[in-house]
mmCIF file of N, CA and C in Angstrom:
data_model
loop_
_atom_site.group_PDB
_atom_site.id
_atom_site.type_symbol
_atom_site.label_atom_id
_atom_site.label_comp_id
_atom_site.label_asym_id
_atom_site.label_seq_id
_atom_site.Cartn_x
_atom_site.Cartn_y
_atom_site.Cartn_z
ATOM 1 N N MET A 18 -2.300 13.435 9.697
ATOM 2 C CA MET A 18 -3.806 12.978 9.293
ATOM 3 C C MET A 18 -4.802 11.588 10.288
ATOM 4 N N ARG A 19 -5.508 12.244 10.318
ATOM 5 C CA ARG A 19 -6.741 10.963 10.181
ATOM 6 C C ARG A 19 -7.474 10.330 9.417
ATOM 7 N N SER A 20 -7.842 9.532 8.823
ATOM 8 C CA SER A 20 -8.266 8.905 7.776
ATOM 9 C C SER A 20 -9.827 8.955 8.304
ATOM 10 N N SER A 21 -10.851 9.308 7.526
ATOM 11 C CA SER A 21 -11.973 10.236 7.924
ATOM 12 C C SER A 21 -12.076 8.534 7.759
ATOM 13 N N SER A 22 -12.360 7.146 7.879
ATOM 14 C CA SER A 22 -12.745 6.208 8.158
ATOM 15 C C SER A 22 -12.526 4.893 9.635
ATOM 16 N N SER A 23 -11.433 5.730 10.063
ATOM 17 C CA SER A 23 -10.974 5.781 11.542
ATOM 18 C C SER A 23 -11.306 6.258 13.089
ATOM 19 N N SER A 24 -11.503 5.176 14.154
ATOM 20 C CA SER A 24 -12.438 5.542 14.662
ATOM 21 C C SER A 24 -11.559 7.255 15.227
ATOM 22 N N TRP A 25 -12.825 7.571 16.081
ATOM 23 C CA TRP A 25 -12.320 9.289 16.191
ATOM 24 C C TRP A 25 -11.236 8.915 17.346
ATOM 25 N N ARG A 26 -9.935 9.814 17.845
ATOM 26 C CA ARG A 26 -8.958 9.609 19.004
ATOM 27 C C ARG A 26 -8.448 10.711 18.583
ATOM 28 N N SER A 27 -8.343 11.162 20.009
ATOM 29 C CA SER A 27 -8.092 12.799 20.549
ATOM 30 C C SER A 27 -6.578 12.215 20.181
ATOM 31 N N TRP A 28 -5.487 13.303 19.491
ATOM 32 C CA TRP A 28 -4.122 13.390 19.449
ATOM 33 C C TRP A 28 -3.434 13.374 20.877
ATOM 34 N N THR A 29 -4.311 14.561 21.867
ATOM 35 C CA THR A 29 -3.727 14.849 22.994
ATOM 36 C C THR A 29 -3.989 13.554 23.775
ATOM 37 N N ASP A 30 -4.523 12.158 23.451
ATOM 38 C CA ASP A 30 -4.880 11.226 24.630
ATOM 39 C C ASP A 30 -4.100 10.637 24.138
ATOM 40 N N MET A 31 -3.686 9.782 22.409
ATOM 41 C CA MET A 31 -3.032 8.482 21.911
ATOM 42 C C MET A 31 -2.090 9.505 21.162
ATOM 43 N N PRO A 32 -1.004 8.416 21.328
ATOM 44 C CA PRO A 32 0.226 8.928 19.704
ATOM 45 C C PRO A 32 -0.442 8.154 18.446
ATOM 46 N N PRO A 33 -0.738 8.630 16.910
ATOM 47 C CA PRO A 33 -1.357 8.193 16.272
ATOM 48 C C PRO A 33 -0.547 6.765 15.847
ATOM 49 N N ILE A 34 -1.755 5.782 15.654
ATOM 50 C CA ILE A 34 -1.300 4.083 14.937
ATOM 51 C C ILE A 34 -1.629 4.198 13.519
ATOM 52 N N VAL A 35 -0.890 3.262 13.166
ATOM 53 C CA VAL A 35 -0.892 2.514 11.453
ATOM 54 C C VAL A 35 -2.557 3.242 10.961
ATOM 55 N N ALA A 36 -4.119 3.237 11.630
ATOM 56 C CA ALA A 36 -5.093 2.684 11.090
ATOM 57 C C ALA A 36 -5.046 4.266 10.997
ATOM 58 N N ASP A 37 -5.021 5.322 11.563
ATOM 59 C CA ASP A 37 -4.964 7.040 11.418
ATOM 60 C C ASP A 37 -4.381 7.397 10.868
ATOM 61 N N CYS A 38 -3.075 7.306 9.845
ATOM 62 C CA CYS A 38 -1.914 6.942 8.474
ATOM 63 C C CYS A 38 -2.938 6.666 6.923
ATOM 64 N N MET A 39 -2.914 5.648 6.810
ATOM 65 C CA MET A 39 -3.427 4.710 6.173
ATOM 66 C C MET A 39 -4.411 4.857 5.442
ATOM 67 N N ILE A 40 -4.493 4.799 3.895
ATOM 68 C CA ILE A 40 -5.090 5.323 2.980
ATOM 69 C C ILE A 40 -6.211 4.051 3.218
ATOM 70 N N THR A 41 -6.984 4.243 2.653
ATOM 71 C CA THR A 41 -8.444 2.854 2.649
ATOM 72 C C THR A 41 -8.535 2.648 1.649
ATOM 73 N N ALA A 42 -8.453 2.886 0.655
ATOM 74 C CA ALA A 42 -8.804 2.100 -0.536
ATOM 75 C C ALA A 42 -7.734 1.542 -1.812
ATOM 76 N N PRO A 43 -6.743 0.966 -1.599
ATOM 77 C CA PRO A 43 -5.698 1.031 -1.954
ATOM 78 C C PRO A 43 -5.771 -0.270 -3.134
ATOM 79 N N LYS A 44 -5.574 0.112 -4.657
ATOM 80 C CA LYS A 44 -5.415 -0.053 -6.053
ATOM 81 C C LYS A 44 -4.734 -1.567 -5.191
ATOM 82 N N THR A 45 -6.287 -2.778 -6.047
ATOM 83 C CA THR A 45 -4.850 -4.100 -6.023
ATOM 84 C C THR A 45 -5.577 -4.985 -7.205
ATOM 85 N N LEU A 46 -5.176 -5.732 -6.901
ATOM 86 C CA LEU A 46 -5.167 -7.031 -8.849
ATOM 87 C C LEU A 46 -5.333 -8.650 -8.447
ATOM 88 N N PRO A 47 -6.087 -8.468 -8.937
ATOM 89 C CA PRO A 47 -6.525 -10.395 -9.158
ATOM 90 C C PRO A 47 -5.649 -11.056 -8.798
ATOM 91 N N LEU A 48 -5.492 -12.276 -8.098
ATOM 92 C CA LEU A 48 -5.013 -13.281 -8.297
ATOM 93 C C LEU A 48 -3.601 -13.963 -9.377
ATOM 94 N N ASN A 49 -5.215 -13.974 -10.273
ATOM 95 C CA ASN A 49 -4.383 -14.417 -11.825
ATOM 96 C C ASN A 49 -3.382 -13.332 -12.761
ATOM 97 N N ALA A 50 -3.521 -12.330 -11.458
ATOM 98 C CA ALA A 50 -3.107 -11.343 -12.664
ATOM 99 C C ALA A 50 -1.494 -11.621 -12.829
ATOM 100 N N SER A 51 -0.788 -11.531 -14.054
ATOM 101 C CA SER A 51 0.119 -12.093 -15.329
ATOM 102 C C SER A 51 1.515 -10.615 -14.607
ATOM 103 N N VAL A 52 2.426 -11.156 -14.925
ATOM 104 C CA VAL A 52 4.015 -10.942 -14.616
ATOM 105 C C VAL A 52 3.552 -9.913 -15.385
ATOM 106 N N GLU A 53 3.199 -9.742 -16.678
ATOM 107 C CA GLU A 53 3.040 -8.816 -17.310
ATOM 108 C C GLU A 53 1.832 -7.291 -16.829
ATOM 109 N N ALA A 54 1.164 -8.151 -16.836
ATOM 110 C CA ALA A 54 -0.270 -6.444 -15.855
ATOM 111 C C ALA A 54 0.770 -6.087 -14.533
ATOM 112 N N ALA A 55 1.034 -6.824 -13.909
ATOM 113 C CA ALA A 55 1.825 -6.418 -12.928
ATOM 114 C C ALA A 55 2.700 -5.136 -13.977
ATOM 115 N N ARG A 56 3.595 -5.684 -14.297
ATOM 116 C CA ARG A 56 4.601 -4.518 -14.353
ATOM 117 C C ARG A 56 3.518 -3.195 -14.866
ATOM 118 N N ALA A 57 2.537 -3.379 -15.808
ATOM 119 C CA ALA A 57 1.424 -2.281 -16.588
ATOM 120 C C ALA A 57 1.234 -1.285 -15.252
ATOM 121 N N GLU A 58 1.133 -2.094 -14.323
ATOM 122 C CA GLU A 58 0.607 -1.253 -13.211
ATOM 123 C C GLU A 58 2.427 -0.004 -12.346
ATOM 124 N N PHE A 59 3.149 -0.831 -12.482
ATOM 125 C CA PHE A 59 4.438 0.002 -12.364
ATOM 126 C C PHE A 59 4.813 1.201 -13.494
ATOM 127 N N GLU A 60 4.841 1.371 -14.237
ATOM 128 C CA GLU A 60 4.538 2.301 -15.234
ATOM 129 C C GLU A 60 4.270 3.891 -15.167
ATOM 130 N N ASP A 61 3.060 3.629 -13.860
ATOM 131 C CA ASP A 61 2.994 4.895 -12.937
ATOM 132 C C ASP A 61 3.678 4.859 -11.882
ATOM 133 N N THR A 62 4.643 5.615 -11.419
ATOM 134 C CA THR A 62 5.419 6.368 -11.011
ATOM 135 C C THR A 62 5.037 6.263 -9.667
ATOM 136 N N HIS A 63 3.831 6.582 -9.086
ATOM 137 C CA HIS A 63 3.468 6.443 -7.734
ATOM 138 C C HIS A 63 2.549 5.524 -7.036
ATOM 139 N N VAL A 64 3.086 3.935 -8.265
ATOM 140 C CA VAL A 64 3.082 2.730 -7.694
ATOM 141 C C VAL A 64 4.260 2.267 -7.775
ATOM 142 N N HIS A 65 4.174 1.818 -6.177
ATOM 143 C CA HIS A 65 5.482 1.281 -5.365
ATOM 144 C C HIS A 65 4.815 0.076 -4.976
ATOM 145 N N LEU A 66 3.635 -0.382 -5.278
ATOM 146 C CA LEU A 66 3.877 -1.986 -3.544
ATOM 147 C C LEU A 66 1.856 -2.670 -4.301
ATOM 148 N N LEU A 67 2.868 -3.580 -5.475
ATOM 149 C CA LEU A 67 0.962 -4.506 -5.499
ATOM 150 C C LEU A 67 0.994 -5.323 -4.480
ATOM 151 N N LEU A 68 -0.646 -4.819 -4.793
ATOM 152 C CA LEU A 68 -0.785 -5.882 -3.906
ATOM 153 C C LEU A 68 -2.272 -6.686 -4.429
ATOM 154 N N LEU A 69 -1.748 -8.120 -3.929
ATOM 155 C CA LEU A 69 -2.970 -9.236 -5.164
ATOM 156 C C LEU A 69 -3.668 -9.248 -4.214
ATOM 157 N N VAL A 70 -5.365 -9.622 -4.570
ATOM 158 C CA VAL A 70 -6.086 -10.008 -3.454
ATOM 159 C C VAL A 70 -7.067 -11.207 -3.872
ATOM 160 N N ALA A 71 -8.058 -11.472 -2.969
ATOM 161 C CA ALA A 71 -8.532 -12.133 -3.457
ATOM 162 C C ALA A 71 -10.357 -12.233 -1.968
ATOM 163 N N ASP A 72 -11.756 -11.355 -2.071
ATOM 164 C CA ASP A 72 -12.485 -11.290 -1.892
ATOM 165 C C ASP A 72 -12.616 -11.006 -0.355
ATOM 166 N N GLY A 73 -11.340 -9.910 -0.127
ATOM 167 C CA GLY A 73 -10.574 -8.979 -0.036
ATOM 168 C C GLY A 73 -9.412 -9.409 1.301
ATOM 169 N N ILE A 74 -9.030 -10.545 1.251
ATOM 170 C CA ILE A 74 -6.899 -11.199 1.765
ATOM 171 C C ILE A 74 -6.667 -10.834 0.814
ATOM 172 N N LEU A 75 -5.447 -10.512 1.517
ATOM 173 C CA LEU A 75 -4.424 -9.876 0.827
ATOM 174 C C LEU A 75 -3.705 -10.894 0.726
ATOM 175 N N HIS A 76 -3.440 -11.823 -0.487
ATOM 176 C CA HIS A 76 -2.079 -13.654 -0.576
ATOM 177 C C HIS A 76 -0.405 -12.810 -1.248
ATOM 178 N N GLY A 77 -0.200 -11.697 -1.490
ATOM 179 C CA GLY A 77 0.704 -11.321 -1.923
ATOM 180 C C GLY A 77 1.320 -9.664 -2.120
ATOM 181 N N THR A 78 2.491 -9.482 -1.743
ATOM 182 C CA THR A 78 3.000 -8.396 -1.886
ATOM 183 C C THR A 78 3.854 -7.946 -3.319
ATOM 184 N N ILE A 79 4.217 -7.435 -4.596
ATOM 185 C CA ILE A 79 4.975 -7.315 -5.800
ATOM 186 C C ILE A 79 5.745 -5.886 -5.270
ATOM 187 N N LEU A 80 6.607 -5.500 -4.895
ATOM 188 C CA LEU A 80 7.190 -5.017 -5.199
ATOM 189 C C LEU A 80 8.879 -4.781 -6.901
ATOM 190 N N ARG A 81 8.720 -3.827 -7.569
ATOM 191 C CA ARG A 81 9.740 -3.876 -8.488
ATOM 192 C C ARG A 81 10.617 -4.583 -8.989
ATOM 193 N N THR A 82 11.718 -4.624 -7.543
ATOM 194 C CA THR A 82 12.249 -5.713 -8.053
ATOM 195 C C THR A 82 12.064 -6.914 -7.925
ATOM 196 N N ASP A 83 10.763 -7.245 -7.324
ATOM 197 C CA ASP A 83 10.624 -9.013 -7.381
ATOM 198 C C ASP A 83 10.437 -9.003 -8.408
ATOM 199 N N LEU A 84 10.253 -8.706 -9.614
ATOM 200 C CA LEU A 84 9.572 -9.357 -10.678
ATOM 201 C C LEU A 84 10.462 -8.719 -11.839
ATOM 202 N N LEU A 85 12.260 -8.760 -11.171
ATOM 203 C CA LEU A 85 13.385 -8.203 -12.018
ATOM 204 C C LEU A 85 13.478 -9.612 -13.765
ATOM 205 N N ASN A 86 13.815 -10.284 -13.399
ATOM 206 C CA ASN A 86 13.716 -11.441 -14.319
ATOM 207 C C ASN A 86 13.343 -12.635 -14.033
ATOM 208 N N ALA A 87 11.509 -11.798 -14.858
ATOM 209 C CA ALA A 87 10.458 -12.614 -14.183
ATOM 210 C C ALA A 87 9.773 -12.711 -15.575
ATOM 211 N N PRO A 88 9.822 -14.081 -15.771
ATOM 212 C CA PRO A 88 9.349 -13.762 -17.734
ATOM 213 C C PRO A 88 7.619 -13.678 -17.629
ATOM 214 N N PRO A 89 7.350 -12.969 -18.477
ATOM 215 C CA PRO A 89 5.958 -11.570 -18.220
ATOM 216 C C PRO A 89 4.707 -12.440 -18.164
ATOM 217 N N GLU A 90 4.641 -14.067 -18.529
ATOM 218 C CA GLU A 90 3.598 -14.758 -19.106
ATOM 219 C C GLU A 90 3.556 -15.353 -17.384
ATOM 220 N N THR A 91 4.280 -15.532 -17.063
ATOM 221 C CA THR A 91 3.894 -15.807 -15.694
ATOM 222 C C THR A 91 2.996 -15.380 -14.627
ATOM 223 N N PRO A 92 2.357 -16.350 -13.564
ATOM 224 C CA PRO A 92 1.412 -15.437 -12.399
ATOM 225 C C PRO A 92 2.043 -14.565 -11.758
ATOM 226 N N ALA A 93 1.733 -13.100 -11.737
ATOM 227 C CA ALA A 93 2.633 -11.972 -10.417
ATOM 228 C C ALA A 93 2.660 -12.996 -9.244
ATOM 229 N N LEU A 94 1.849 -14.071 -9.086
ATOM 230 C CA LEU A 94 1.681 -14.250 -7.093
ATOM 231 C C LEU A 94 2.925 -15.018 -7.167
ATOM 232 N N SER A 95 3.288 -15.925 -8.165
ATOM 233 C CA SER A 95 4.330 -16.692 -8.554
ATOM 234 C C SER A 95 5.281 -16.189 -7.766
ATOM 235 N N HIS A 96 5.284 -14.088 -7.952
ATOM 236 C CA HIS A 96 6.681 -13.899 -7.808
ATOM 237 C C HIS A 96 7.030 -12.499 -6.472
ATOM 238 N N ALA A 97 5.747 -13.255 -5.363
ATOM 239 C CA ALA A 97 4.752 -11.941 -4.509
ATOM 240 C C ALA A 97 5.428 -12.589 -2.907
ATOM 241 N N THR A 98 5.285 -11.754 -2.053
ATOM 242 C CA THR A 98 5.683 -12.639 -0.777
ATOM 243 C C THR A 98 4.807 -11.033 -0.028
ATOM 244 N N LEU A 99 4.444 -11.622 1.505
ATOM 245 C CA LEU A 99 3.915 -10.472 2.423
ATOM 246 C C LEU A 99 5.006 -10.496 3.712
ATOM 247 N N THR A 100 6.407 -11.454 3.304
ATOM 248 C CA THR A 100 7.097 -11.240 4.461
ATOM 249 C C THR A 100 7.601 -9.678 4.409
ATOM 250 N N ASN A 101 7.615 -8.960 5.000
ATOM 251 C CA ASN A 101 7.995 -7.759 4.988
ATOM 252 C C ASN A 101 7.177 -6.621 5.137
ATOM 253 N N ARG A 102 5.825 -6.401 4.411
ATOM 254 C CA ARG A 102 4.896 -5.721 3.906
ATOM 255 C C ARG A 102 4.036 -5.873 4.255
ATOM 256 N N THR A 103 3.841 -6.129 5.338
ATOM 257 C CA THR A 103 2.311 -5.671 5.917
ATOM 258 C C THR A 103 2.668 -4.886 7.335
ATOM 259 N N ILE A 104 1.333 -4.489 7.934
ATOM 260 C CA ILE A 104 1.527 -4.275 9.565
ATOM 261 C C ILE A 104 0.031 -4.272 10.062
ATOM 262 N N ALA A 105 0.526 -4.379 11.202
ATOM 263 C CA ALA A 105 -1.403 -4.167 11.868
ATOM 264 C C ALA A 105 -1.813 -3.068 11.847
ATOM 265 N N PRO A 106 -2.927 -2.940 11.859
ATOM 266 C CA PRO A 106 -4.119 -1.384 12.407
ATOM 267 C C PRO A 106 -3.082 -0.704 13.355
ATOM 268 N N ASN A 107 -3.377 -1.044 14.304
ATOM 269 C CA ASN A 107 -2.703 -0.308 15.881
ATOM 270 C C ASN A 107 -1.666 -0.437 15.863
ATOM 271 N N GLU A 108 -0.830 -0.531 14.808
ATOM 272 C CA GLU A 108 0.710 -0.820 15.351
ATOM 273 C C GLU A 108 0.982 0.645 16.017
ATOM 274 N N PRO A 109 1.719 1.579 16.530
ATOM 275 C CA PRO A 109 1.920 3.023 16.827
ATOM 276 C C PRO A 109 2.995 3.459 15.101
ATOM 277 N N ILE A 110 2.907 4.715 14.925
ATOM 278 C CA ILE A 110 3.080 4.479 13.823
ATOM 279 C C ILE A 110 3.972 4.516 13.268
ATOM 280 N N THR A 111 5.426 5.334 14.485
ATOM 281 C CA THR A 111 6.149 5.392 14.888
ATOM 282 C C THR A 111 7.093 4.285 14.521
ATOM 283 N N THR A 112 6.403 2.810 14.937
ATOM 284 C CA THR A 112 7.506 1.464 14.765
ATOM 285 C C THR A 112 6.786 0.508 12.889
ATOM 286 N N ALA A 113 5.636 1.548 12.777
ATOM 287 C CA ALA A 113 5.688 1.733 10.907
ATOM 288 C C ALA A 113 6.873 2.333 10.859
ATOM 289 N N GLN A 114 7.120 3.516 10.921
ATOM 290 C CA GLN A 114 8.152 4.404 9.958
ATOM 291 C C GLN A 114 9.720 3.887 10.686
ATOM 292 N N GLN A 115 9.838 3.468 11.327
ATOM 293 C CA GLN A 115 11.176 2.244 11.723
ATOM 294 C C GLN A 115 10.785 1.258 11.247
ATOM 295 N N SER A 116 10.208 0.430 10.342
ATOM 296 C CA SER A 116 10.517 -0.366 9.816
ATOM 297 C C SER A 116 10.462 -0.434 8.472
ATOM 298 N N LEU A 117 9.683 0.916 8.243
ATOM 299 C CA LEU A 117 9.824 1.035 6.994
ATOM 300 C C LEU A 117 11.336 2.057 6.557
ATOM 301 N N ALA A 118 11.694 2.600 7.572
ATOM 302 C CA ALA A 118 12.874 3.127 7.589
ATOM 303 C C ALA A 118 14.281 1.834 7.743
ATOM 304 N N ARG A 119 14.604 0.196 7.785
ATOM 305 C CA ARG A 119 14.860 -0.260 8.259
ATOM 306 C C ARG A 119 14.625 -1.375 6.409
ATOM 307 N N LEU A 120 13.807 -1.274 6.737
ATOM 308 C CA LEU A 120 13.687 -2.465 5.092
ATOM 309 C C LEU A 120 13.640 -1.685 3.308
ATOM 310 N N GLY A 121 14.286 0.327 3.816
ATOM 311 C CA GLY A 121 14.308 1.109 2.574
ATOM 312 C C GLY A 121 13.282 1.492 1.700
ATOM 313 N N GLN A 122 11.937 1.038 2.538
ATOM 314 C CA GLN A 122 10.969 0.679 1.817
ATOM 315 C C GLN A 122 9.520 2.350 2.039
ATOM 316 N N ARG A 123 9.072 2.058 0.902
ATOM 317 C CA ARG A 123 7.759 3.397 1.652
ATOM 318 C C ARG A 123 6.708 2.876 1.389
ATOM 319 N N ARG A 124 6.565 1.657 1.198
ATOM 320 C CA ARG A 124 4.681 0.992 1.408
ATOM 321 C C ARG A 124 3.768 -0.197 2.755
ATOM 322 N N LEU A 125 2.967 0.043 2.908
ATOM 323 C CA LEU A 125 3.173 -1.706 3.898
ATOM 324 C C LEU A 125 1.719 -1.121 3.741
ATOM 325 N N ALA A 126 1.406 -2.990 3.545
ATOM 326 C CA ALA A 126 -0.142 -3.490 3.381
ATOM 327 C C ALA A 126 -0.806 -3.153 4.795
ATOM 328 N N VAL A 127 -1.929 -2.805 5.261
ATOM 329 C CA VAL A 127 -2.588 -3.005 6.139
ATOM 330 C C VAL A 127 -3.478 -4.200 6.478
ATOM 331 N N VAL A 128 -3.276 -5.015 7.325
ATOM 332 C CA VAL A 128 -3.576 -6.386 7.642
ATOM 333 C C VAL A 128 -4.414 -6.485 9.124
ATOM 334 N N ASP A 129 -5.454 -7.160 8.829
ATOM 335 C CA ASP A 129 -5.938 -8.273 10.195
ATOM 336 C C ASP A 129 -5.148 -9.145 10.514
ATOM 337 N N ALA A 130 -5.643 -10.053 11.640
ATOM 338 C CA ALA A 130 -4.913 -11.282 11.964
ATOM 339 C C ALA A 130 -5.295 -12.193 10.432
ATOM 340 N N THR A 131 -6.291 -12.057 10.009
ATOM 341 C CA THR A 131 -6.669 -13.063 9.402
ATOM 342 C C THR A 131 -6.388 -12.823 7.414
ATOM 343 N N ASN A 132 -5.908 -11.746 7.706
ATOM 344 C CA ASN A 132 -4.846 -10.880 6.444
ATOM 345 C C ASN A 132 -5.748 -10.274 5.649
ATOM 346 N N ARG A 133 -7.179 -9.606 6.341
ATOM 347 C CA ARG A 133 -7.530 -9.029 5.165
ATOM 348 C C ARG A 133 -7.240 -7.824 5.034
ATOM 349 N N LEU A 134 -6.971 -7.329 3.999
ATOM 350 C CA LEU A 134 -6.513 -5.574 3.107
ATOM 351 C C LEU A 134 -8.005 -5.092 3.712
ATOM 352 N N LEU A 135 -6.818 -3.952 4.454
ATOM 353 C CA LEU A 135 -7.744 -2.520 5.204
ATOM 354 C C LEU A 135 -7.595 -1.382 5.189
ATOM 355 N N GLY A 136 -6.071 -1.163 4.158
ATOM 356 C CA GLY A 136 -5.628 -0.038 3.481
ATOM 357 C C GLY A 136 -4.403 -0.553 2.875
ATOM 358 N N LEU A 137 -3.050 1.006 3.267
ATOM 359 C CA LEU A 137 -2.127 0.759 2.556
ATOM 360 C C LEU A 137 -1.715 2.383 3.608
ATOM 361 N N LEU A 138 -0.834 2.380 4.126
ATOM 362 C CA LEU A 138 0.540 2.886 4.364
ATOM 363 C C LEU A 138 1.173 3.179 3.073
ATOM 364 N N CYS A 139 1.303 4.852 2.737
ATOM 365 C CA CYS A 139 1.693 4.812 2.009
ATOM 366 C C CYS A 139 3.515 6.879 2.865
ATOM 367 N N LEU A 140 4.512 6.650 2.857
ATOM 368 C CA LEU A 140 5.293 7.583 3.386
ATOM 369 C C LEU A 140 5.857 8.479 1.579
ATOM 370 N N LYS A 141 4.636 9.451 2.666
ATOM 371 C CA LYS A 141 5.854 10.394 0.957
ATOM 372 C C LYS A 141 6.895 10.150 0.286
ATOM 373 N N ARG A 142 7.403 11.118 -0.560
ATOM 374 C CA ARG A 142 8.089 11.312 -1.180
ATOM 375 C C ARG A 142 9.224 11.699 -0.265
ATOM 376 N N ASP A 143 9.463 12.766 0.048
ATOM 377 C CA ASP A 143 10.297 13.212 1.188
ATOM 378 C C ASP A 143 10.313 12.861 2.301
ATOM 379 N N HIS A 144 9.163 11.892 2.900
ATOM 380 C CA HIS A 144 9.174 11.049 3.904
ATOM 381 C C HIS A 144 8.480 12.843 4.640
ATOM 382 N N THR A 145 8.546 12.991 5.004
ATOM 383 C CA THR A 145 7.574 14.195 5.642
ATOM 384 C C THR A 145 6.024 14.069 6.789
ATOM 385 N N GLY A 146 5.763 12.765 5.798
ATOM 386 C CA GLY A 146 3.942 12.438 6.638
ATOM 387 C C GLY A 146 3.784 11.300 5.163
ATOM 388 N N PHE A 147 2.135 10.920 5.469
ATOM 389 C CA PHE A 147 1.686 9.929 4.711
ATOM 390 C C PHE A 147 0.820 10.544 3.660
ATOM 391 N N CYS A 148 0.557 9.338 2.725
ATOM 392 C CA CYS A 148 -0.533 9.594 1.521
ATOM 393 C C CYS A 148 -1.519 9.553 2.293
ATOM 394 N N THR A 149 -2.891 10.724 1.771
ATOM 395 C CA THR A 149 -4.222 10.133 2.792
ATOM 396 C C THR A 149 -4.831 9.699 1.538
ATOM 397 N N ASP A 150 -6.581 9.537 1.501
ATOM 398 C CA ASP A 150 -7.241 9.351 0.530
ATOM 399 C C ASP A 150 -7.630 10.143 -0.397
ATOM 400 N N GLU A 151 -7.585 11.681 0.595
ATOM 401 C CA GLU A 151 -8.356 13.264 -0.047
ATOM 402 C C GLU A 151 -6.790 12.989 -1.350
ATOM 403 N N GLY A 152 -5.703 12.989 -1.266
ATOM 404 C CA GLY A 152 -4.514 13.320 -1.799
ATOM 405 C C GLY A 152 -4.277 12.558 -3.331
ATOM 406 N N VAL A 153 -4.782 10.972 -3.412
ATOM 407 C CA VAL A 153 -4.778 10.625 -3.684
ATOM 408 C C VAL A 153 -5.591 10.614 -4.818
ATOM 409 N N ALA A 154 -7.102 10.615 -4.213
ATOM 410 C CA ALA A 154 -7.737 11.450 -5.116
ATOM 411 C C ALA A 154 -8.217 12.297 -5.552
ATOM 412 N N ALA A 155 -7.309 13.449 -5.485
ATOM 413 C CA ALA A 155 -7.353 14.769 -6.184
ATOM 414 C C ALA A 155 -6.088 14.251 -6.938
ATOM 415 N N ARG A 156 -4.871 13.434 -7.581
ATOM 416 C CA ARG A 156 -3.817 13.477 -8.279
ATOM 417 C C ARG A 156 -4.163 12.369 -9.199
ATOM 418 N N ALA A 157 -5.750 11.413 -8.727
ATOM 419 C CA ALA A 157 -6.279 11.081 -9.916
ATOM 420 C C ALA A 157 -6.854 12.035 -10.841
ATOM 421 N N ARG A 158 -7.634 12.340 -9.293
ATOM 422 C CA ARG A 158 -8.524 13.779 -11.109
ATOM 423 C C ARG A 158 -7.469 14.627 -11.762
ATOM 424 N N GLU A 159 -6.088 15.045 -10.824
ATOM 425 C CA GLU A 159 -5.679 15.201 -11.642
ATOM 426 C C GLU A 159 -4.783 15.027 -13.838
ATOM 427 N N ARG A 160 -4.653 13.056 -13.333
ATOM 428 C CA ARG A 160 -4.674 12.950 -14.309
ATOM 429 C C ARG A 160 -6.017 12.101 -15.969
ATOM 430 N N ASP A 161 -7.087 12.485 -14.814
ATOM 431 C CA ASP A 161 -8.120 12.047 -15.691
ATOM 432 C C ASP A 161 -7.898 13.219 -16.419
ATOM 433 N N HIS A 162 -7.964 14.816 -15.808
ATOM 434 C CA HIS A 162 -8.161 16.301 -16.086
ATOM 435 C C HIS A 162 -7.240 15.976 -16.968
ATOM 436 N N ALA A 163 -5.620 15.473 -17.208
ATOM 437 C CA ALA A 163 -5.551 15.708 -18.576
ATOM 438 C C ALA A 163 -5.145 15.070 -19.316
ATOM 439 N N THR A 164 -5.393 13.925 -19.270
ATOM 440 C CA THR A 164 -6.036 12.874 -20.363
ATOM 441 C C THR A 164 -6.972 12.933 -20.957
ATOM 442 N N ARG A 165 -7.574 14.464 -20.737
ATOM 443 C CA ARG A 165 -8.899 14.128 -21.680
ATOM 444 C C ARG A 165 -8.769 15.425 -22.669
#
């Protein structure tokens, strides 16, 4: 599927790239978020990777396993990394799939050369494709409706 914000490219002309398959408005946390706040975000089973961002720049990412022994009051950023958790938007989607398989992960932050956060590549649980902005919005509406 193509992201609505991606520039148009014919499927027959070029293979898909990461920018074509990413969600464009991922949830982020501020740099001063605590480990306790990060753990609260992970209570949502759809959250696999937290993005610590300031002024649009990605400073770190966190997986649940990064916080296993972390004291709740410590800054989440001190447990974050960018290593093996980012990808450029112009990478072929096959490269992203290979990286995710090699790392045993389902999420990669999409950043430009200056670490500006552009989106999030989210491999679906069944590995049949990638999450879309529309799918994320639909889940949010379902959650909102269920809590009313």
